Coordinates of C-alpha atoms in Angstrom, one line a residue:
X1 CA 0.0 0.0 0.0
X2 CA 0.6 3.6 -0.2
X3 CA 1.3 5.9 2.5
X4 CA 0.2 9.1 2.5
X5 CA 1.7 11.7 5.0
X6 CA 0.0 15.2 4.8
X7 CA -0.3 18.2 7.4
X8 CA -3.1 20.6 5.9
X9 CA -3.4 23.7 7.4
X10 CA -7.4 23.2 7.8
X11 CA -9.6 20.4 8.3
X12 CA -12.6 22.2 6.7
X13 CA -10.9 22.6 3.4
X14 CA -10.1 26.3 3.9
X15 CA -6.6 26.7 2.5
X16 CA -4.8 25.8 -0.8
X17 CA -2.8 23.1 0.6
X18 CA -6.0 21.3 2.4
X19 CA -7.7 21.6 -0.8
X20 CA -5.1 20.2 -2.9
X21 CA -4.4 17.3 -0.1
X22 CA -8.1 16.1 0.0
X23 CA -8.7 16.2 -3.8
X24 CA -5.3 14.7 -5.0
X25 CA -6.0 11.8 -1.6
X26 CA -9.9 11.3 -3.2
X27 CA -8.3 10.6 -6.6
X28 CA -5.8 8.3 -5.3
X29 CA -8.2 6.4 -3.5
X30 CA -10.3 5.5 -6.5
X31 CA -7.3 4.5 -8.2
X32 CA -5.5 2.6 -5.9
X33 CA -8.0 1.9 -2.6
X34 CA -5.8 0.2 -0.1
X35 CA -3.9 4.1 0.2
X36 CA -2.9 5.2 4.0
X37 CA -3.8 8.4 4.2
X38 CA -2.1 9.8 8.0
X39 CA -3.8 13.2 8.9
X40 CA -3.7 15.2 12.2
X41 CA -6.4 16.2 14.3
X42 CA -7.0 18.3 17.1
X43 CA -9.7 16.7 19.8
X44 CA -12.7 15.9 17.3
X45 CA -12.9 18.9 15.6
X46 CA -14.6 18.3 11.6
X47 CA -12.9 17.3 9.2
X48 CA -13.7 16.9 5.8
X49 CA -11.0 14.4 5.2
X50 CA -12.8 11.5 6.6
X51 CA -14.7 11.8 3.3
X52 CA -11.5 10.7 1.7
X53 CA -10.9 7.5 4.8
X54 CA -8.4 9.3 6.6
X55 CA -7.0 8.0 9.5
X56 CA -6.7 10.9 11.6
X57 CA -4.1 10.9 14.5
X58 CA -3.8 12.9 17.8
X59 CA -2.9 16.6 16.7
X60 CA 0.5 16.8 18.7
X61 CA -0.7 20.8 19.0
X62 CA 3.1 21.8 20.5
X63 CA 2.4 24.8 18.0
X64 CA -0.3 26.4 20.1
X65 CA 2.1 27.1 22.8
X66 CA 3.2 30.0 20.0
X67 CA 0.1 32.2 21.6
X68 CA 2.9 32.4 24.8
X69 CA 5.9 32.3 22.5
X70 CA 5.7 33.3 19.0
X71 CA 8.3 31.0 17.5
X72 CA 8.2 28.6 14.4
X73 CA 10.3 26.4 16.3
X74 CA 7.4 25.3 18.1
X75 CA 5.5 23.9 15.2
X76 CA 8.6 22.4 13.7
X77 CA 8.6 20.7 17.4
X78 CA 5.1 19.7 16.6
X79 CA 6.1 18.0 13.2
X80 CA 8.7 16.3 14.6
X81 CA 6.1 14.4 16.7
X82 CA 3.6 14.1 14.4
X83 CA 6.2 12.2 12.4
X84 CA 7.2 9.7 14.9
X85 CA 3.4 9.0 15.4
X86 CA 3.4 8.2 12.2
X87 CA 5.9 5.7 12.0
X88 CA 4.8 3.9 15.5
X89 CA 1.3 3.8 13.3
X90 CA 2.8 2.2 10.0
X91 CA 6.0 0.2 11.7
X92 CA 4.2 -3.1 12.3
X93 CA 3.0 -3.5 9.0
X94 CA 6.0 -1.5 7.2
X95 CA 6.3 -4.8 4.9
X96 CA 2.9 -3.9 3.1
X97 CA 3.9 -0.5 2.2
X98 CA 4.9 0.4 -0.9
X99 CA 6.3 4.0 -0.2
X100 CA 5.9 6.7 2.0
X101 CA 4.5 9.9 0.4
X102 CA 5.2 12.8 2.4
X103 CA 4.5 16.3 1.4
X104 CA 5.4 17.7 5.0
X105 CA 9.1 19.3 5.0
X106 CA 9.7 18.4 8.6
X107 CA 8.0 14.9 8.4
X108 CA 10.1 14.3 5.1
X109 CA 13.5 15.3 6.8
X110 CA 12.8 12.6 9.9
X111 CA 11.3 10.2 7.2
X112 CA 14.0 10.5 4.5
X113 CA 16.8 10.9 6.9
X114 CA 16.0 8.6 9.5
X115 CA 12.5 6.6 9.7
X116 CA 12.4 5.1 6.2
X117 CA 15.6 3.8 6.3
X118 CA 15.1 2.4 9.7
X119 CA 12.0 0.9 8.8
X120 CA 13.0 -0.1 5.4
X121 CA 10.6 2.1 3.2
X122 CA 11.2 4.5 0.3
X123 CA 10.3 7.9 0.9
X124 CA 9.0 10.3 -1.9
X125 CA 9.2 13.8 -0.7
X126 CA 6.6 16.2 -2.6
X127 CA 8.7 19.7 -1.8
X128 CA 6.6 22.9 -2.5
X129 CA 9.8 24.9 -2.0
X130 CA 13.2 25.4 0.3
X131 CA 11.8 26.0 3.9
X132 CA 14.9 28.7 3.4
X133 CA 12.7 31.0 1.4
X134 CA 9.5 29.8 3.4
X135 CA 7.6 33.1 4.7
X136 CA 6.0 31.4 7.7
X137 CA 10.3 29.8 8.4
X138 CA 11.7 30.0 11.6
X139 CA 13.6 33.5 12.1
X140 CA 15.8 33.0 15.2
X141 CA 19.2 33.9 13.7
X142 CA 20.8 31.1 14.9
X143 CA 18.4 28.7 13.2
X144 CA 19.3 29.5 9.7
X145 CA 21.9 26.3 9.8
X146 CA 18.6 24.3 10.8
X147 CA 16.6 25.4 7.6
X148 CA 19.6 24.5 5.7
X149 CA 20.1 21.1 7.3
X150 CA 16.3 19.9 7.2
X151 CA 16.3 21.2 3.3
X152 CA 19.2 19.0 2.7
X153 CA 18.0 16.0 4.4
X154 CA 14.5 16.1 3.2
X155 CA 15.5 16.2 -0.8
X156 CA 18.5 14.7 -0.8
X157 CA 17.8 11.7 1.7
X158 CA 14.8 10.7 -0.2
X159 CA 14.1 8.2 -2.2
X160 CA 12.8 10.4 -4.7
X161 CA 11.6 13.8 -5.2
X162 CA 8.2 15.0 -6.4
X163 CA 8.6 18.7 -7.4
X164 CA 5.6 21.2 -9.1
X165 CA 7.6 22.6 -11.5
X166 CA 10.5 21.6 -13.9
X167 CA 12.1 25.3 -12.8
X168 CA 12.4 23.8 -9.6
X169 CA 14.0 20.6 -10.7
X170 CA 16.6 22.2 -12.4
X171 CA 17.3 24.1 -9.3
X172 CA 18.5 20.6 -7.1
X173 CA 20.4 19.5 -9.8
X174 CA 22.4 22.7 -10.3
X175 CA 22.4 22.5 -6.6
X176 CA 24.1 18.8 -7.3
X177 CA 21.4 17.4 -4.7
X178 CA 19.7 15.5 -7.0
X179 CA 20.2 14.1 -10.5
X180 CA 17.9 15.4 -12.8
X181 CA 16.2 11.2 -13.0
X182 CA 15.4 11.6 -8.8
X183 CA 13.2 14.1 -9.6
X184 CA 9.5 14.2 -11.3
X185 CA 7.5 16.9 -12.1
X186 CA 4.0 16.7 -10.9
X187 CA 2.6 20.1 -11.2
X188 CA -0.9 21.1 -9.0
X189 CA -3.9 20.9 -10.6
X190 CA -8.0 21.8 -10.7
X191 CA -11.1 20.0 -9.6
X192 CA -12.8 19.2 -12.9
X193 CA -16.2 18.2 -10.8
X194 CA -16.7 21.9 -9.8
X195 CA -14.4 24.1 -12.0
X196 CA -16.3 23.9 -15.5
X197 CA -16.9 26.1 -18.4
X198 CA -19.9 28.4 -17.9
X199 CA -22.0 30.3 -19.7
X200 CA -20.9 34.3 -18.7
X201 CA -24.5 35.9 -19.2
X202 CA -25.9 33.3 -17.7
X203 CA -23.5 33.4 -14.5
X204 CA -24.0 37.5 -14.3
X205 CA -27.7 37.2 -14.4
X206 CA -27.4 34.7 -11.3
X207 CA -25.3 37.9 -10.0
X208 CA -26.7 40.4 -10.9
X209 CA -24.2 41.5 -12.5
X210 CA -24.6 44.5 -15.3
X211 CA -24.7 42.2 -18.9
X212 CA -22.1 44.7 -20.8
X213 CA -19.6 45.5 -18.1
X214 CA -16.3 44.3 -18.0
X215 CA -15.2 42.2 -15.6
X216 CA -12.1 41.2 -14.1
X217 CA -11.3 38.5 -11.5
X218 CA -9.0 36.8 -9.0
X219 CA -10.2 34.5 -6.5
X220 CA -8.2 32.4 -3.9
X221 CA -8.0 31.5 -0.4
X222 CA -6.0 34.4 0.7
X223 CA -4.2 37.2 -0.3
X224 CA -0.9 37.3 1.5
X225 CA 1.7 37.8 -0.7
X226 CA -0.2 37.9 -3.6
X227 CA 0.0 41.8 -4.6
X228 CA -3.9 42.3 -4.4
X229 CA -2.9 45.8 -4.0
X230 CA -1.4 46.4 -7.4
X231 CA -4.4 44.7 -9.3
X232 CA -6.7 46.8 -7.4
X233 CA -4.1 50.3 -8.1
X234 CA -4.0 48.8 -12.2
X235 CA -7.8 48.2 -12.0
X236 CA -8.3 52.1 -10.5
X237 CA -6.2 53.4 -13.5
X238 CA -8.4 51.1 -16.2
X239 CA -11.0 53.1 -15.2
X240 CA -10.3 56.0 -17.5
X241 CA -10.4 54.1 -20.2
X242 CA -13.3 51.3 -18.8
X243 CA -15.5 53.5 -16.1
X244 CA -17.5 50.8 -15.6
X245 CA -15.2 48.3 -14.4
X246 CA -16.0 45.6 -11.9
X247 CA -13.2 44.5 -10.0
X248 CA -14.0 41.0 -7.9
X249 CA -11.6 40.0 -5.1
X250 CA -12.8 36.4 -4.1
X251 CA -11.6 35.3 -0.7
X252 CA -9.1 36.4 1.7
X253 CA -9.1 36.7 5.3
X254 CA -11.2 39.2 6.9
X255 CA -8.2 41.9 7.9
X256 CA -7.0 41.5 3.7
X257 CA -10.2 42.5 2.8
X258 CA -10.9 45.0 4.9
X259 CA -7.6 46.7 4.0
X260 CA -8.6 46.2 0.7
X261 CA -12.0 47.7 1.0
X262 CA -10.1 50.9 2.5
X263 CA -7.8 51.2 -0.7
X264 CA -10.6 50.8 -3.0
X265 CA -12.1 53.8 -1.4
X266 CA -9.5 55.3 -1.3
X267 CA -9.1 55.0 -4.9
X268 CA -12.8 55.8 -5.7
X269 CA -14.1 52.5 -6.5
X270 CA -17.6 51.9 -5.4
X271 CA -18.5 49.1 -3.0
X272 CA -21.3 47.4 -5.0
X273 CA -24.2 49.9 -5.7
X274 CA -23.1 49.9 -9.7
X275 CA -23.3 53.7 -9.8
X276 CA -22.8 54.6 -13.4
X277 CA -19.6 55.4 -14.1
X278 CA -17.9 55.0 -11.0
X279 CA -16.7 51.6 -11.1
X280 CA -17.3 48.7 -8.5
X281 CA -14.8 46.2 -6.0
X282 CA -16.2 43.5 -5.1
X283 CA -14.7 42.3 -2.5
X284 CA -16.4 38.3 -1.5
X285 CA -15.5 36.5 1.7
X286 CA -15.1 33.0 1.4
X287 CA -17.5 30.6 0.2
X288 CA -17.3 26.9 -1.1
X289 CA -15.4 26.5 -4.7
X290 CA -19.2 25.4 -6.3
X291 CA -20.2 29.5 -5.3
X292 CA -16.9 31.0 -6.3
X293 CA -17.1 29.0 -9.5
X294 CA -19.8 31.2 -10.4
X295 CA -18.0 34.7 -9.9
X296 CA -15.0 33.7 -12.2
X297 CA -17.4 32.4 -15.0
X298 CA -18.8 36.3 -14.9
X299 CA -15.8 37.5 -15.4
X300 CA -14.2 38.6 -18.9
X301 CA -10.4 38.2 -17.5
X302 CA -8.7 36.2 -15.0
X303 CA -6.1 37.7 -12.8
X304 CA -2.8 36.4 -11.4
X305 CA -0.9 39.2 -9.9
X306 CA 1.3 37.8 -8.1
X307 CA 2.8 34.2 -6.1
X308 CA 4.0 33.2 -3.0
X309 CA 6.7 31.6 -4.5
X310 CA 8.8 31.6 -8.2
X311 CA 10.5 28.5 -8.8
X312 CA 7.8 26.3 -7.9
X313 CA 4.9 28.4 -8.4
X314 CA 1.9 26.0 -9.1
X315 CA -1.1 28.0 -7.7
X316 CA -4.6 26.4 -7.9
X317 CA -6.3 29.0 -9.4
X318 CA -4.0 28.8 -12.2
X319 CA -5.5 25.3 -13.7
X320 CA -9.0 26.4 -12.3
X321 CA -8.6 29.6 -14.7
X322 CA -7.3 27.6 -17.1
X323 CA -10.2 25.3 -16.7
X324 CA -13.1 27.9 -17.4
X325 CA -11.1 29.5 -20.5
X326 CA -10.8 33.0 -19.9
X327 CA -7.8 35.4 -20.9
X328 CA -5.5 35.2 -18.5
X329 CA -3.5 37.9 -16.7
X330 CA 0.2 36.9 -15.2
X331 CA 3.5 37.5 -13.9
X332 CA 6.4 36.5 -16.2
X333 CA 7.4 33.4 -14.0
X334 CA 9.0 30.7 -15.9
X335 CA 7.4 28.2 -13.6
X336 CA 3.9 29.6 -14.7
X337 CA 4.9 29.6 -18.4
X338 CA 5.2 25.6 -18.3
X339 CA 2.2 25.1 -18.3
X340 CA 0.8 28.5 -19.9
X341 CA 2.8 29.4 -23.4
X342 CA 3.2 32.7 -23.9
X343 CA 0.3 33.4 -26.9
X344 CA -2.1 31.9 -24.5
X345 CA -2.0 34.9 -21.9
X346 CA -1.3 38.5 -21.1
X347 CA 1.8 38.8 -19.2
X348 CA 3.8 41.8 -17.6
X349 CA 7.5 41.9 -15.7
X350 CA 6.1 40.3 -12.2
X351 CA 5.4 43.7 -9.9
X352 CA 5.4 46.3 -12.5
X353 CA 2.6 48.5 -12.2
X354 CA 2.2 49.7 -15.2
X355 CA 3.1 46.4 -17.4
X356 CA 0.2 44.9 -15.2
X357 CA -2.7 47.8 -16.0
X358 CA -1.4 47.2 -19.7
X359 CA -1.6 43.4 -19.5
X360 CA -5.2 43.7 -17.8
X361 CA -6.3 46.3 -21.0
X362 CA -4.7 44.1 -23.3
X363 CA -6.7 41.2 -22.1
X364 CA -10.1 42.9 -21.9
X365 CA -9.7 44.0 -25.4
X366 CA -9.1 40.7 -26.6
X367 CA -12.2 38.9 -24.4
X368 CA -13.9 36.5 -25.9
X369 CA -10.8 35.3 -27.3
X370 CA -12.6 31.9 -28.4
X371 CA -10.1 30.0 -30.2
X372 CA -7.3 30.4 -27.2
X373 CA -10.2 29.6 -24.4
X374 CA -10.6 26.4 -26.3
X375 CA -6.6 25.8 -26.1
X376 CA -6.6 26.8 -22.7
X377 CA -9.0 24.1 -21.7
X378 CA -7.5 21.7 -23.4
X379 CA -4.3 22.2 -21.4
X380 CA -6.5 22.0 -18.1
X381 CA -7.4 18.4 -19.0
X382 CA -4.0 17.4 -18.1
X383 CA -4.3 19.0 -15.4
X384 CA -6.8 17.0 -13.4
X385 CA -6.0 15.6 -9.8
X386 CA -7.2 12.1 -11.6
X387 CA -4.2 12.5 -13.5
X388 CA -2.3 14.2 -10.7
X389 CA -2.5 10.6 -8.9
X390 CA -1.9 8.7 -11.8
X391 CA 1.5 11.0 -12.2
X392 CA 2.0 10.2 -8.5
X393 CA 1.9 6.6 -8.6
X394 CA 3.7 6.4 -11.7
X395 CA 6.6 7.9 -8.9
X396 CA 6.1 5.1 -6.7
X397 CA 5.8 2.6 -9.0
X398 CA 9.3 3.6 -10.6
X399 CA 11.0 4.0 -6.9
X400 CA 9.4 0.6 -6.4
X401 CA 11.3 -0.8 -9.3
X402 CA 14.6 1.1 -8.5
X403 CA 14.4 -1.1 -5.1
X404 CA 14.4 -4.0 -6.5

C-alpha cells in the first residue's frame, strides 16, 4: 500500500494546501483503494478528510504554545512528533507498504533521513519549495543552519523527489542534490467536478451582474503575498479608459479584505451599488469552490498578480482559470509559463505596475478570445487531480522498481 503523510493547514478545506491534499488523496483512493492516508487532528474537531478514509491521529498541537511564545520552532517541534506518530502507526505493518509519500518538509526530513531507512521504506518527498525561502520559516538567527540542514535531508535523503515545476528541478540538480532522473514533475492541478466552463451571461444574471460591463477577476483562499494591492491600483487606472469596471476580489481573510476595501475607497471604486460610471470592487468573503465558480465564469479576464513563491509556483487558481477559458493575466514566471505558453496569456515583468494595468487592457480588449479559451482548456485536461495521482503513482511505482 501507499502511505500518505499530509499536514493541511485546515480540516474544513479552507486553505490551498488542504484543498489540494483532499482532492489529489480522493483521486488516489479511486485508483488505488488500499492508500494510507495519515492526517492530524486536534480533539474531534470536523474534518472533511474522513470523506476521503483518513486516519486521523492525535494533533501533537506543541504549536499552540506560540500564543505564549511566537516561535516557528514550536511547530517544527510539533512536526517532529507528528512524524514519529506516524511511524509507531505504520511500523508493524512496514512490509505492506509500498512507499511513503510525504508532502510535509519536517516529516520528510525525519522520514528520508531517519524513519524510512530504519523501517526499510522508500520515501518520496513532494517539496513545495526550500523552507529557506518559506515566509512562515523560523527566524531566530541562529536557526538559519537548521533550515539549511532539514532542506538537505529532506530532498537529498529521499528516495525520490516529487517537485511542481520543472524550474524547480533544475534548481537541485544545479544545486548537485539530486540528479535530474530523482526528480518528477508533478505540477498542481483543478477539480474538474466543480471548475467547469460556464455560460458568462448566464452566471451575471445569477449575480446580478450588469450584462455589458467588464469584468475582471482573481479569487483564492487568501491574499498574503499575492500583490492584491497592485491589481486593485492597475484596475483604478483602467477606469479611464473602462469607467464601468468591476473588479471581484474572491476570498481572503477578513483583515486583507478590509484593508482592501479601504484602498478601493481610497481609490474611488464603489462598493457594489453599480453607480454609473464609478466603477465597483467586489470584495467576497469565502465561500465553497461550487459558489466561487460562479463569480469567475462572470468575469471577462482572470487575474494572477502575483505568487507566494517563483521557482515552484503552481497556484490552484491557475488550472482552475485555465479550466473555465478565460484570458489570463500573469506575472512572467517561468514556472507559470510551463504550463501556460506565452500566446495563450497577457503577461507583464512580475510587480510592474504599469506592465500589469497594460496586460489587464490588453486582455479585456481581446475577451472572448474563443479559439485560445478552447486551447486553454485543453491544457487543463491534463491537469486533473485524476491525472495528478496517476503522475504520483507512476513515482512510486518507478522507486518501487529502483528497489528492486
Amino acid at each position: 500500500m501507499l502511505v500518505y503523510i499530509a499536514y493541511p493547514t485546515s480540516l474544513t478545506l479552507q486553505s490551498a494546501n488542504a484543498l489540494q491534499t483532499y482532492t489529489t488523496l480522493r483521486e488516489l483512493r479511486v485508483r488505488q483503494p488500499d492508500t494510507l492516508a495519515l492526517i492530524p487532528r486536534w480533539g474531534r474537531e470536523a474534518s472533511r478528510f474522513e470523506e476521503v478514509g483518513a486516519v486521523h491521529l492525535p494533533r501533537p498541537a506543541i504549536g499552540k504554545l506560540s500564543r505564549l511564545y511566537k516561535s516557528t520552532l514550536l511547530y517544527y517541534l510539533e512536526h517532529t512528533a507528528f512524524a514519529f506518530m506516524t511511524a509507531a502507526l505504520i511500523a508493524p505493518r512496514r512490509h505492506e507498504v509500498e512507499a511513503v509519500y510525504v508532502r510535509q518538509v519536517i516529516c520528510a526530513a525525519w522520514w528520508a533521513g531517519v524513519l524510512g531507512p530504519c523501517l526499510g521504506i522508500p520515501v518520496i518527498y513532494e517539496a513545495h519549495d526550500l523552507e529557506t525561502k518559506n515566509p512562515s520559516r523560523a527566524r531566530e538567527p541562529w536557526a538559519e543552519g537548521l533550515l539549511h540542514l532539514i532542506d538537505r535531508i529532506a530532498l537529498t535523503k529521499s528516495s525520490a523527489v516529487v517537485s511542481l515545476t520543472d524550474d524547480f528541478r533544475q534548481l537541485l540538480a544545479t544545486l548537485g542534490w539530486r540528479n535530474l532522473d530523482e526528480v518528477f514533475v508533478v505540477p498542481d492541478a483543478y477539480d474538474e467536478q466543480v471548475f467547469t466552463q460556464g455560460n458568462r451571461q448566464e452566471a451575471r444574471q445569477t449575480l446580478g451582474f450588469p450584462a455589458e460591463a467588464p469584468i475582471i477577476a482573481y479569487a483564492g483562499m487568501t491574499f498574503a503575498h499575492r500583490w492584491l494591492e497592485g491589481l486593485l491600483a492597475a484596475c483604478a487606472e483602467l477606469r479611464q479608459q473602462c469607467p464601468d469596471l468591476v473588479l471581484i476580489l474572491a476570498g481572503g481573510r477578513d483583515h486583507e479584505r478590509e484593508a482592501l476595501r479601504k484602498q478601493a475607497y481610497d481609490l474611488g471604486f464603489g462598493d457594489g451599488g453599480q453607480q454609473q460610471g464609478q466603477g465597483v470592487c467586489l470584495l467576497i468573503p469565502p465561500r465553497p469552490q461550487a459558489e466561487i465558480v460562479t463569480y469567475l465564469q462572470a468575469a471577462d479576464v482572470l487575474a494572477i498578480p502575483d505568487t507566494v513563491t517563483d521557482i515552484t509556483a503552481s497556484p490552484l487558481k491557475l488550472f482552475e482559470y485555465l479550466a473555465l477559458g478565460q484570458p489570463l493575466v500573469l506575472p512572467i514566471l517561468p514556472a507559470l509559463q510551463e504550463i501556460v505558453p506565452l500566446h495563450l496569456s497577457h503577461t507583464f515583468a512580475r510587480r510592474d505596475q504599469a506592465g500589469l494595468t497594460k496586460a489587464l487592457a490588453d486582455a479585456l480588449a481581446r475577451a472572448p478570445d474563443r479559439r485560445r479559451a478552447m486551447a486553454r482548456r485543453v491544457i487543463a485536461t491534463e491537469h486533473t487531480y485524476g491525472k495528478r495521482a496517476e503522475r504520483i503513482l507512476a513515482v512510486v511505482q518507478r522507486i518501487k522498481g529502483n528497489e528492486c
